Coordinates of C-alpha atoms in Angstrom, one line a residue:
Chain S
X1 CA 269.3 -25.5 4.1
X2 CA 270.0 -22.6 6.4
X3 CA 270.6 -19.4 4.5
X4 CA 273.1 -16.8 5.4
X5 CA 271.5 -13.8 3.8
X6 CA 268.2 -12.8 5.2
X7 CA 265.9 -9.9 5.0
X8 CA 265.3 -8.0 8.2
X9 CA 262.1 -7.3 10.0
X10 CA 259.2 -9.5 11.2
X11 CA 256.0 -7.6 10.2
X12 CA 256.3 -8.3 6.5
X13 CA 257.0 -12.1 6.8
X14 CA 254.1 -12.4 9.3
X15 CA 251.8 -10.6 6.9
X16 CA 253.0 -13.0 4.1
X17 CA 252.2 -16.2 6.0
X18 CA 249.0 -14.9 7.4
X19 CA 246.7 -15.8 4.5
X20 CA 247.9 -19.4 4.5
X21 CA 247.6 -19.7 8.3
X22 CA 244.2 -18.2 8.3
X23 CA 242.8 -20.6 5.7
X24 CA 244.5 -23.5 7.6
X25 CA 242.9 -22.5 10.9
X26 CA 239.4 -21.8 9.6
X27 CA 239.0 -24.7 7.1
X28 CA 241.4 -27.4 8.5
X29 CA 242.3 -27.1 12.2
X30 CA 238.9 -25.8 13.4
X31 CA 236.8 -28.4 11.5
X32 CA 239.3 -31.1 12.6
X33 CA 238.9 -30.0 16.2
X34 CA 235.1 -30.0 15.8
X35 CA 235.3 -33.5 14.4
X36 CA 237.1 -34.7 17.5
X37 CA 234.5 -32.9 19.6
X38 CA 231.4 -34.1 17.7
X39 CA 232.9 -37.6 17.8
X40 CA 232.5 -37.6 21.6
X41 CA 229.0 -36.3 21.6
X42 CA 225.6 -37.7 20.8
X43 CA 222.6 -35.8 19.4
X44 CA 219.5 -36.2 21.5
X45 CA 216.6 -37.8 19.5
X46 CA 214.8 -34.5 19.0
X47 CA 217.9 -32.8 17.6
X48 CA 217.7 -30.1 20.3
X49 CA 221.1 -30.5 21.7
X50 CA 224.0 -32.8 22.2
X51 CA 225.5 -34.6 25.2
X52 CA 229.1 -35.5 25.9
X53 CA 229.5 -39.3 25.7
X54 CA 233.2 -39.8 25.7
X55 CA 234.6 -42.6 23.6
X56 CA 231.3 -44.4 23.3
X57 CA 230.9 -43.5 19.6
X58 CA 234.2 -45.2 19.0
X59 CA 233.3 -48.2 21.0
X60 CA 230.1 -48.5 19.1
X61 CA 231.9 -48.0 15.8
X62 CA 234.4 -50.8 16.3
X63 CA 231.8 -53.1 17.9
X64 CA 229.8 -52.8 14.6
X65 CA 230.7 -55.7 12.3
X66 CA 229.6 -53.6 9.3
X67 CA 232.2 -51.0 10.1
X68 CA 235.0 -53.5 10.6
X69 CA 233.9 -55.1 7.3
X70 CA 234.1 -51.7 5.6
X71 CA 237.7 -51.3 6.9
X72 CA 238.7 -54.6 5.6
X73 CA 236.9 -54.0 2.3
X74 CA 238.7 -50.7 1.9
X75 CA 242.1 -52.3 2.6
X76 CA 241.5 -55.0 0.0
X77 CA 240.3 -52.4 -2.5
X78 CA 243.3 -50.1 -1.9
X79 CA 245.8 -52.9 -2.4
X80 CA 244.0 -54.3 -5.4
X81 CA 244.0 -50.8 -7.1
X82 CA 247.7 -50.2 -6.2
X83 CA 248.8 -53.6 -7.4
X84 CA 247.0 -53.4 -10.7
X85 CA 247.9 -49.8 -11.4
X86 CA 251.6 -50.2 -10.5
X87 CA 252.1 -53.5 -12.3
X88 CA 250.7 -52.3 -15.6
X89 CA 252.5 -49.0 -15.3
X90 CA 255.9 -50.7 -14.5
X91 CA 255.5 -53.0 -17.5
X92 CA 254.7 -50.0 -19.8
X93 CA 257.6 -48.0 -18.4
X94 CA 260.1 -50.9 -18.9
X95 CA 259.3 -51.1 -22.6
X96 CA 259.0 -47.4 -23.0
X97 CA 262.5 -47.0 -21.6
X98 CA 264.0 -49.0 -24.5
X99 CA 265.6 -47.3 -27.5
X100 CA 262.5 -47.0 -29.7
X101 CA 261.3 -44.9 -32.6
X102 CA 258.4 -42.7 -31.5
X103 CA 259.2 -42.8 -27.8
X104 CA 258.0 -39.2 -27.3
X105 CA 254.7 -39.9 -29.0
X106 CA 254.1 -43.0 -26.9
X107 CA 254.9 -41.0 -23.8
X108 CA 252.3 -38.4 -24.7
X109 CA 249.7 -41.0 -25.5
X110 CA 250.3 -42.7 -22.2
X111 CA 250.3 -39.8 -19.8
X112 CA 247.1 -37.9 -20.7
X113 CA 244.7 -40.0 -18.5
X114 CA 246.4 -38.3 -15.5
X115 CA 244.0 -35.4 -16.4
X116 CA 240.8 -37.6 -16.2
X117 CA 238.7 -36.9 -13.1
X118 CA 238.0 -40.0 -11.0
X119 CA 234.3 -39.5 -11.6
X120 CA 234.9 -39.2 -15.3
X121 CA 236.8 -42.5 -15.3
X122 CA 233.6 -44.1 -13.9
X123 CA 231.6 -42.6 -16.8
X124 CA 234.0 -43.9 -19.4
X125 CA 234.0 -47.4 -18.0
X126 CA 230.3 -47.4 -17.6
X127 CA 230.0 -47.0 -21.4
X128 CA 232.4 -49.9 -21.9
X129 CA 230.9 -52.4 -19.4
X130 CA 227.3 -51.5 -18.7
X131 CA 225.3 -54.7 -19.2
X132 CA 222.6 -52.9 -21.2
X133 CA 224.4 -50.3 -23.3
X134 CA 228.1 -51.0 -22.8
X135 CA 230.3 -51.8 -25.8
X136 CA 231.7 -55.0 -24.1
X137 CA 229.0 -55.4 -21.4
X138 CA 226.1 -55.8 -23.7
X139 CA 227.6 -58.5 -25.9
X140 CA 228.8 -60.3 -22.8
X141 CA 225.2 -60.5 -21.5
X142 CA 223.9 -61.5 -24.9
X143 CA 226.4 -64.3 -25.0
X144 CA 224.7 -65.6 -21.8
X145 CA 227.4 -64.6 -19.3
X146 CA 226.0 -63.4 -16.0
X147 CA 227.5 -59.9 -15.9
X148 CA 225.6 -57.2 -14.1
X149 CA 227.3 -54.9 -11.6
X150 CA 224.0 -53.5 -10.5
X151 CA 223.2 -56.9 -9.0
X152 CA 226.4 -58.8 -8.4
X153 CA 228.7 -57.4 -5.7
X154 CA 231.7 -59.2 -7.2
X155 CA 231.1 -57.6 -10.6
X156 CA 230.7 -54.2 -9.0
X157 CA 234.0 -54.6 -7.1
X158 CA 235.8 -55.7 -10.3
X159 CA 234.4 -52.6 -12.1
X160 CA 235.4 -50.0 -9.4
X161 CA 238.9 -51.5 -9.1
X162 CA 239.3 -51.4 -12.9
X163 CA 238.1 -47.8 -13.3
X164 CA 240.1 -46.6 -10.3
X165 CA 243.4 -48.2 -11.4
X166 CA 242.9 -47.3 -15.0
X167 CA 243.1 -43.6 -14.1
X168 CA 246.1 -44.1 -11.9
X169 CA 248.4 -46.0 -14.4
X170 CA 249.6 -42.8 -16.1
X171 CA 250.8 -41.2 -12.8
X172 CA 252.7 -44.4 -11.9
X173 CA 254.1 -44.6 -15.5
X174 CA 255.6 -41.1 -15.3
X175 CA 257.4 -42.0 -12.0
X176 CA 258.6 -45.4 -13.1
X177 CA 259.9 -44.0 -16.3
X178 CA 261.8 -41.2 -14.5
X179 CA 263.1 -43.8 -12.0
X180 CA 264.3 -46.1 -14.9
X181 CA 265.9 -43.2 -16.7
X182 CA 267.9 -42.3 -13.6
X183 CA 269.5 -45.7 -13.5
X184 CA 273.0 -45.2 -15.0
X185 CA 273.4 -47.0 -18.3
X186 CA 276.8 -48.3 -17.0
X187 CA 275.1 -50.3 -14.3
X188 CA 272.8 -52.0 -16.9
X189 CA 275.8 -52.5 -19.2
X190 CA 277.8 -54.1 -16.4
X191 CA 275.0 -56.5 -15.7
X192 CA 274.7 -57.4 -19.3
X193 CA 278.5 -58.2 -19.4
X194 CA 278.0 -60.5 -16.4
X195 CA 275.4 -62.3 -18.4
X196 CA 272.3 -61.1 -16.6
X197 CA 269.5 -60.9 -19.1
X198 CA 265.8 -60.5 -19.2
X199 CA 264.0 -61.5 -16.1
X200 CA 267.1 -62.0 -14.0
X201 CA 268.4 -58.5 -14.9
X202 CA 265.0 -57.1 -14.0
X203 CA 264.8 -58.9 -10.7
X204 CA 268.4 -58.5 -9.5
X205 CA 269.4 -55.1 -10.8
X206 CA 266.5 -53.0 -11.9
X207 CA 263.8 -53.7 -9.3
X208 CA 266.2 -53.1 -6.3
X209 CA 267.3 -49.8 -7.8
X210 CA 263.7 -48.8 -8.3
X211 CA 262.6 -49.7 -4.8
X212 CA 262.5 -46.1 -3.5
X213 CA 260.2 -45.2 -6.4
X214 CA 258.1 -48.2 -5.7
X215 CA 257.7 -47.5 -2.0
X216 CA 256.8 -43.9 -2.8
X217 CA 254.3 -45.0 -5.4
X218 CA 252.8 -47.6 -3.1
X219 CA 252.0 -44.9 -0.5
X220 CA 250.6 -42.5 -3.1
X221 CA 248.5 -45.2 -4.6
X222 CA 247.1 -46.4 -1.3
X223 CA 246.2 -42.9 -0.4
X224 CA 244.7 -42.3 -3.8
X225 CA 242.6 -45.5 -3.6
X226 CA 241.4 -44.7 -0.1
X227 CA 240.4 -41.0 -0.6
X228 CA 240.4 -39.9 -4.2
X229 CA 238.1 -42.7 -5.6
X230 CA 235.0 -41.3 -4.0
X231 CA 233.9 -39.9 -7.3
X232 CA 234.5 -43.1 -9.2
X233 CA 232.6 -45.3 -6.8
X234 CA 229.8 -42.8 -6.1
X235 CA 229.2 -42.3 -9.8
X236 CA 229.3 -46.1 -10.6
X237 CA 227.6 -47.8 -7.7
X238 CA 227.1 -45.4 -4.8
X239 CA 228.7 -48.1 -2.7
X240 CA 226.4 -50.9 -3.8
X241 CA 224.9 -53.3 -4.6
X242 CA 224.3 -53.8 -0.9
X243 CA 227.6 -52.6 0.6
X244 CA 229.8 -54.4 -1.9
X245 CA 231.7 -51.3 -2.9
X246 CA 231.4 -49.2 0.2
X247 CA 234.7 -47.8 1.2
X248 CA 235.4 -45.8 4.4
X249 CA 234.9 -42.4 2.7
X250 CA 231.7 -43.5 1.0
X251 CA 230.4 -44.6 4.5
X252 CA 231.4 -41.3 6.1
X253 CA 229.5 -39.5 3.4
X254 CA 226.5 -41.7 3.5
X255 CA 226.2 -41.7 7.4
X256 CA 227.0 -38.0 7.8
X257 CA 225.3 -36.3 4.8
X258 CA 222.5 -38.7 4.0
X259 CA 221.7 -40.4 7.3
X260 CA 222.6 -37.3 9.4
X261 CA 224.4 -39.4 12.1
X262 CA 226.7 -36.6 13.2
X263 CA 228.4 -38.3 16.1
X264 CA 229.0 -41.6 14.3
X265 CA 230.2 -39.9 11.1
X266 CA 232.5 -37.7 13.1
X267 CA 234.0 -40.6 14.9
X268 CA 234.7 -42.2 11.5
X269 CA 236.3 -38.9 10.3
X270 CA 238.6 -39.0 13.3
X271 CA 239.6 -42.6 12.5
X272 CA 240.3 -41.6 8.9
X273 CA 242.4 -38.6 10.1
X274 CA 244.5 -40.9 12.3
X275 CA 244.9 -43.2 9.3
X276 CA 246.2 -40.3 7.1
X277 CA 248.5 -39.1 9.9
X278 CA 249.9 -42.6 10.2
X279 CA 250.5 -42.9 6.5
X280 CA 252.1 -39.5 6.3
X281 CA 254.4 -40.3 9.2
X282 CA 255.5 -43.6 7.6
X283 CA 256.0 -41.8 4.3
X284 CA 258.3 -39.2 5.8
X285 CA 260.0 -41.5 8.1
X286 CA 261.1 -43.9 5.3
X287 CA 261.5 -41.4 2.5
X288 CA 263.7 -39.1 4.4
X289 CA 262.0 -36.0 3.1
X290 CA 263.7 -33.1 4.8
X291 CA 261.2 -31.2 6.8
X292 CA 263.5 -28.9 8.7
X293 CA 263.2 -25.2 8.0
Chain O
X1 CA 273.0 -54.4 -30.8
X2 CA 270.2 -55.5 -33.1
X3 CA 268.9 -53.1 -35.7
X4 CA 265.6 -54.8 -36.2
X5 CA 262.7 -52.7 -34.7
X6 CA 261.7 -54.0 -31.3
X7 CA 258.3 -55.4 -32.3
X8 CA 257.4 -56.7 -28.8
X9 CA 258.0 -53.3 -27.2
X10 CA 255.9 -51.5 -29.9
X11 CA 253.2 -54.1 -29.4
X12 CA 253.1 -53.6 -25.6
X13 CA 253.1 -49.8 -25.9
X14 CA 250.4 -49.8 -28.5
X15 CA 248.3 -52.1 -26.3
X16 CA 248.7 -49.5 -23.5
X17 CA 247.8 -46.7 -25.8
X18 CA 244.6 -48.5 -26.9
X19 CA 243.7 -49.4 -23.3
X20 CA 243.7 -45.7 -22.6
X21 CA 242.2 -44.3 -25.8
X22 CA 239.5 -46.9 -26.4
X23 CA 237.0 -45.7 -23.7
X24 CA 237.4 -42.1 -24.8
X25 CA 237.0 -42.9 -28.4
X26 CA 233.9 -44.9 -27.6
X27 CA 232.4 -42.0 -25.8
X28 CA 233.2 -39.7 -28.7
X29 CA 231.8 -42.1 -31.3
X30 CA 228.7 -42.7 -29.1
X31 CA 228.1 -39.0 -28.8
X32 CA 227.4 -38.8 -32.6
X33 CA 225.0 -41.8 -32.6
X34 CA 221.3 -42.2 -32.1
X35 CA 220.3 -42.3 -28.4
X36 CA 217.7 -45.0 -29.0
X37 CA 220.2 -47.3 -30.7
X38 CA 222.6 -46.9 -27.8
X39 CA 219.7 -47.7 -25.4
X40 CA 219.1 -50.9 -27.3
X41 CA 222.8 -51.8 -26.8
X42 CA 223.9 -51.0 -30.4
X43 CA 226.7 -48.6 -29.6
X44 CA 229.5 -48.8 -32.1
X45 CA 233.1 -47.5 -32.5
X46 CA 232.2 -45.7 -35.8
X47 CA 231.3 -42.1 -35.4
X48 CA 228.5 -40.7 -37.5
X49 CA 229.6 -37.3 -38.7
X50 CA 226.0 -36.2 -39.1
X51 CA 225.5 -36.5 -35.4
X52 CA 228.1 -33.8 -34.5
X53 CA 225.3 -31.3 -34.2
X54 CA 224.8 -32.6 -30.6
X55 CA 227.8 -30.6 -29.5
X56 CA 226.4 -27.1 -30.2
X57 CA 223.2 -28.4 -28.9
X58 CA 224.4 -29.4 -25.4
X59 CA 226.8 -26.5 -25.2
X60 CA 224.0 -23.9 -25.7
X61 CA 221.0 -25.7 -24.2
X62 CA 222.2 -28.6 -22.0
X63 CA 220.0 -31.7 -21.9
X64 CA 217.6 -33.4 -19.6
X65 CA 217.2 -30.4 -17.4
X66 CA 220.9 -29.7 -16.9
X67 CA 222.4 -26.3 -17.1
X68 CA 223.8 -25.5 -20.6
X69 CA 227.2 -27.1 -20.9
X70 CA 229.0 -23.8 -21.6
X71 CA 227.8 -22.7 -18.2
X72 CA 229.1 -25.8 -16.4
X73 CA 232.4 -25.5 -18.2
X74 CA 232.7 -21.9 -17.0
X75 CA 232.0 -22.9 -13.4
X76 CA 234.6 -25.7 -13.7
X77 CA 237.1 -23.3 -15.4
X78 CA 236.5 -20.7 -12.7
X79 CA 237.0 -23.2 -9.9
X80 CA 240.1 -24.7 -11.5
X81 CA 241.7 -21.3 -12.0
X82 CA 240.7 -19.9 -8.6
X83 CA 242.2 -23.0 -6.9
X84 CA 245.4 -23.1 -9.0
X85 CA 246.2 -19.4 -8.9
X86 CA 245.1 -19.1 -5.2
X87 CA 247.2 -22.0 -4.1
X88 CA 250.2 -20.7 -6.0
X89 CA 249.9 -17.2 -4.7
X90 CA 249.5 -17.9 -1.0
X91 CA 252.1 -20.7 -1.1
X92 CA 254.7 -18.5 -2.8
X93 CA 254.1 -15.8 -0.2
X94 CA 254.4 -18.2 2.8
X95 CA 257.4 -20.1 1.5
X96 CA 259.1 -16.8 0.8
X97 CA 258.5 -15.6 4.3
X98 CA 259.7 -18.9 5.8
X99 CA 262.9 -19.1 3.7
X100 CA 264.1 -15.5 3.6
X101 CA 263.1 -14.1 7.0
X102 CA 263.5 -15.0 10.7
X103 CA 260.4 -14.2 12.6
X104 CA 258.8 -15.3 15.9
X105 CA 257.0 -18.7 15.6
X106 CA 258.4 -19.3 12.2
X107 CA 258.7 -23.0 12.9
X108 CA 255.2 -23.2 14.4
X109 CA 253.8 -21.5 11.3
X110 CA 255.5 -24.0 9.1
X111 CA 254.2 -27.0 11.1
X112 CA 250.7 -25.6 11.1
X113 CA 250.8 -25.4 7.3
X114 CA 252.4 -28.8 7.1
X115 CA 249.5 -30.4 9.1
X116 CA 247.1 -29.6 6.2
X117 CA 248.8 -32.5 4.4
X118 CA 247.1 -34.8 6.9
X119 CA 243.6 -33.4 6.6
X120 CA 242.2 -33.7 3.1
X121 CA 238.4 -32.8 2.8
X122 CA 237.5 -36.4 2.5
X123 CA 238.4 -37.1 6.1
X124 CA 236.5 -34.2 7.6
X125 CA 233.3 -34.0 5.6
X126 CA 230.7 -33.2 8.3
X127 CA 232.6 -30.7 10.5
X128 CA 233.9 -28.7 7.5
X129 CA 230.3 -28.6 6.2
X130 CA 229.2 -27.3 9.6
X131 CA 231.9 -24.5 9.5
X132 CA 230.9 -23.7 5.9
X133 CA 227.3 -23.3 6.8
X134 CA 228.0 -21.1 9.9
X135 CA 230.0 -18.8 7.6
X136 CA 227.2 -18.8 5.0
X137 CA 229.5 -20.2 2.4
X138 CA 227.1 -23.0 1.2
X139 CA 226.1 -22.5 -2.4
X140 CA 228.6 -19.8 -3.1
X141 CA 231.5 -19.7 -5.5
X142 CA 234.0 -18.7 -2.7
X143 CA 232.7 -21.7 -0.7
X144 CA 233.6 -24.0 -3.5
X145 CA 237.1 -22.7 -3.9
X146 CA 238.6 -20.8 -0.9
X147 CA 238.6 -23.8 1.5
X148 CA 240.7 -25.8 -1.0
X149 CA 243.3 -23.1 -1.4
X150 CA 245.5 -23.8 1.6
X151 CA 248.3 -26.0 0.4
X152 CA 251.1 -27.7 2.3
X153 CA 252.4 -29.5 -0.8
X154 CA 252.8 -26.2 -2.8
X155 CA 254.4 -24.5 0.2
X156 CA 256.9 -27.4 0.6
X157 CA 257.7 -27.3 -3.1
X158 CA 258.4 -23.5 -3.1
X159 CA 260.4 -23.7 0.1
X160 CA 262.6 -26.3 -1.6
X161 CA 262.9 -24.1 -4.8
X162 CA 263.7 -20.9 -2.8
X163 CA 266.2 -22.6 -0.6
X164 CA 268.2 -23.6 -3.7
X165 CA 268.5 -19.9 -4.8
X166 CA 272.2 -19.0 -4.2
X167 CA 273.0 -16.6 -1.4
X168 CA 275.0 -14.6 -3.8
X169 CA 271.9 -13.7 -5.8
X170 CA 270.2 -12.4 -2.7
X171 CA 273.4 -10.5 -1.7
X172 CA 273.6 -8.9 -5.2
X173 CA 270.0 -7.9 -5.1
X174 CA 270.5 -6.2 -1.7
X175 CA 273.6 -4.4 -2.9
X176 CA 271.5 -3.0 -5.8
X177 CA 269.1 -1.7 -3.2
X178 CA 266.3 -4.1 -3.9
X179 CA 263.9 -4.4 -1.0
X180 CA 262.3 -7.7 0.0
X181 CA 259.2 -7.3 -2.2
X182 CA 261.2 -6.1 -5.2
X183 CA 263.5 -9.1 -4.8
X184 CA 260.5 -11.5 -4.7
X185 CA 258.9 -9.9 -7.8
X186 CA 261.9 -9.2 -10.0
X187 CA 264.2 -12.1 -9.2
X188 CA 262.6 -14.9 -7.3
X189 CA 259.5 -15.3 -9.4
X190 CA 261.3 -15.2 -12.7
X191 CA 263.8 -17.9 -11.6
X192 CA 261.0 -20.1 -10.3
X193 CA 258.8 -19.7 -13.5
X194 CA 259.3 -23.3 -14.6
X195 CA 258.2 -24.7 -11.2
X196 CA 255.2 -22.4 -11.1
X197 CA 254.2 -23.6 -14.6
X198 CA 254.5 -27.2 -13.5
X199 CA 252.5 -26.7 -10.4
X200 CA 249.9 -24.8 -12.3
X201 CA 249.2 -27.8 -14.5
X202 CA 248.9 -30.2 -11.5
X203 CA 246.7 -27.8 -9.6
X204 CA 244.5 -26.9 -12.6
X205 CA 243.8 -30.6 -13.1
X206 CA 243.2 -31.0 -9.3
X207 CA 240.7 -28.1 -9.3
X208 CA 238.9 -29.2 -12.5
X209 CA 238.5 -32.8 -11.2
X210 CA 237.0 -32.0 -7.8
X211 CA 233.8 -34.0 -7.1
X212 CA 233.2 -34.6 -3.4
X213 CA 233.7 -30.9 -2.4
X214 CA 231.3 -29.3 -4.9
X215 CA 228.9 -32.1 -4.2
X216 CA 228.9 -31.1 -0.5
X217 CA 228.8 -27.3 -0.6
X218 CA 227.0 -26.5 -3.9
X219 CA 223.6 -27.9 -4.5
X220 CA 222.1 -25.2 -6.7
X221 CA 222.2 -26.2 -10.4
X222 CA 223.7 -22.8 -11.2
X223 CA 226.9 -23.9 -9.5
X224 CA 227.1 -27.3 -11.1
X225 CA 230.6 -28.1 -12.4
X226 CA 230.8 -30.1 -15.5
X227 CA 231.9 -33.2 -13.5
X228 CA 229.0 -32.9 -11.1
X229 CA 226.6 -32.2 -14.0
X230 CA 227.6 -35.3 -15.9
X231 CA 227.2 -37.6 -12.9
X232 CA 223.8 -36.2 -12.4
X233 CA 222.9 -36.9 -16.0
X234 CA 223.7 -40.6 -15.8
X235 CA 221.7 -40.8 -12.6
X236 CA 218.5 -39.9 -14.5
X237 CA 216.5 -43.1 -14.6
X238 CA 214.3 -42.7 -17.6
X239 CA 214.6 -41.2 -21.1
X240 CA 218.4 -40.7 -20.8
X241 CA 219.7 -39.0 -23.9
X242 CA 222.8 -41.0 -24.2
X243 CA 224.4 -39.1 -27.1
X244 CA 224.0 -35.8 -25.1
X245 CA 225.5 -37.4 -22.0
X246 CA 228.5 -38.6 -24.1
X247 CA 229.0 -35.3 -25.8
X248 CA 229.0 -33.6 -22.4
X249 CA 231.5 -36.2 -21.2
X250 CA 233.8 -35.4 -24.1
X251 CA 233.6 -31.7 -23.4
X252 CA 234.3 -32.4 -19.7
X253 CA 237.4 -34.4 -20.5
X254 CA 238.9 -32.0 -23.1
X255 CA 240.1 -29.0 -21.1
X256 CA 242.3 -30.8 -18.5
X257 CA 243.7 -33.2 -21.0
X258 CA 244.6 -30.3 -23.3
X259 CA 246.4 -28.5 -20.4
X260 CA 248.4 -31.6 -19.5
X261 CA 249.4 -32.5 -23.1
X262 CA 250.2 -28.9 -24.1
X263 CA 252.4 -28.4 -21.0
X264 CA 253.7 -31.9 -20.5
X265 CA 257.3 -31.0 -20.4
X266 CA 256.9 -28.8 -17.4
X267 CA 254.3 -31.0 -15.9
X268 CA 256.5 -34.1 -15.9
X269 CA 259.5 -32.3 -14.5
X270 CA 257.4 -30.6 -11.8
X271 CA 255.7 -33.9 -10.8
X272 CA 258.8 -36.0 -10.6
X273 CA 261.1 -33.4 -9.1
X274 CA 258.7 -31.7 -6.7
X275 CA 256.5 -34.3 -5.3
X276 CA 259.1 -36.8 -4.1

């Protein structure tokens, strides 16, 4: 990617990268550094100052079974959302890739939910499933079924997984469809000649060829479920009932902004940052995105 | 090859279409119905055309103490535009510098930008809030937008696009006496127009859909985005005017959906080519 023809001088290019660098320093690197610093301090009880406590916030964090539970809950939530959103999207993409009348219309009608805000997905599903006013929720309750996500943790978990994956299906669908369209027709034809049909053709030919797309989507979906679903969960349950739907980001927000535990919340932020760095590293390592300049 | 229509495929796709459309249709239908009936659990999928008057009502006056919906829509629109345009401008400039010049610390600059990929606002809530309040940016429009403008993804994308511009084009421009800025404006931007359009769609939706960030930095009702406003409305415990909430929800959904559908050709190309 090295280019032969270049423009001369260094003042102009430095001026051009400066705005981006400035924003990065002020709003990304500086706060991230502060997070690391706060995470190693503790506010004194009167809020007059803070003392350096080393790694004790982290030790406290991981000794707290509630935090460990939140990590596990977040992992389960992320994988549930990814699995649901990817399976439905793959099924839709497989049929949308066939020779059909009205393919373009179907595609339009299947991609628009990409534009729905995570918090809006929560609102939409609230009107579907609320036990008192929901289109489906109210009849369920009237029929005597015990459905109430305000009370039952399991119901709440089901609802946030549903609303979060619903919104992500479109994104996955777009990528699966693009992946399927890039499989040469001749490969499919050859498989057909060899007598591979239906499920077998899917399992032995199509899925292996789609595996780069799948891996990419898995990473994107996990990151989405971990970080972008704050709005969905906060609007629906605020992490409750109890802590049934509390993910790591919900906990950082609650501990930091509502309970004002700066040290503990910062330690959680640092843990999250390490998580994102690990995911990004894995993503770049396995997807071979060229990062050389 | 069979000539019979593929009924199974049509059925699956229709099911998918309904799965997506049903909740939105429900909210639209509900917005035209009587709030008390909804409260009693009598929501239906049939809109009452007589109830459409709720739309001008919420647009002009809001409901349940919220700001008028037109105002929240303007805040959301301003936020989405500022973020989309801001990100595109500073990313084009920095990618241009990195690709077409050699300057000291070029690699370092690139890596510093790259690091922002790893630090989304969700992972640094408290310290960013602290920095914002030291800079007196809490409850200001710049506070809602400027910190979200730095963008590694957009810079990476433009770097890729610019790197694919043939050397001959640069050579020819230089022969014609075009300076670096002239080249950027007259040649590079026009040839990247499709990428810019695609990125605009993605970033507009990103900006419109922000929730956590405005929740953190803007607490005055005057700066409520439509997404913030609607979540506040459903949090009201008593006397919820459900039809007004639903009308507001429809109005909140409409603009980003229209942008995605209207620009879907660029949007899909940009998403699948750029973000891989």
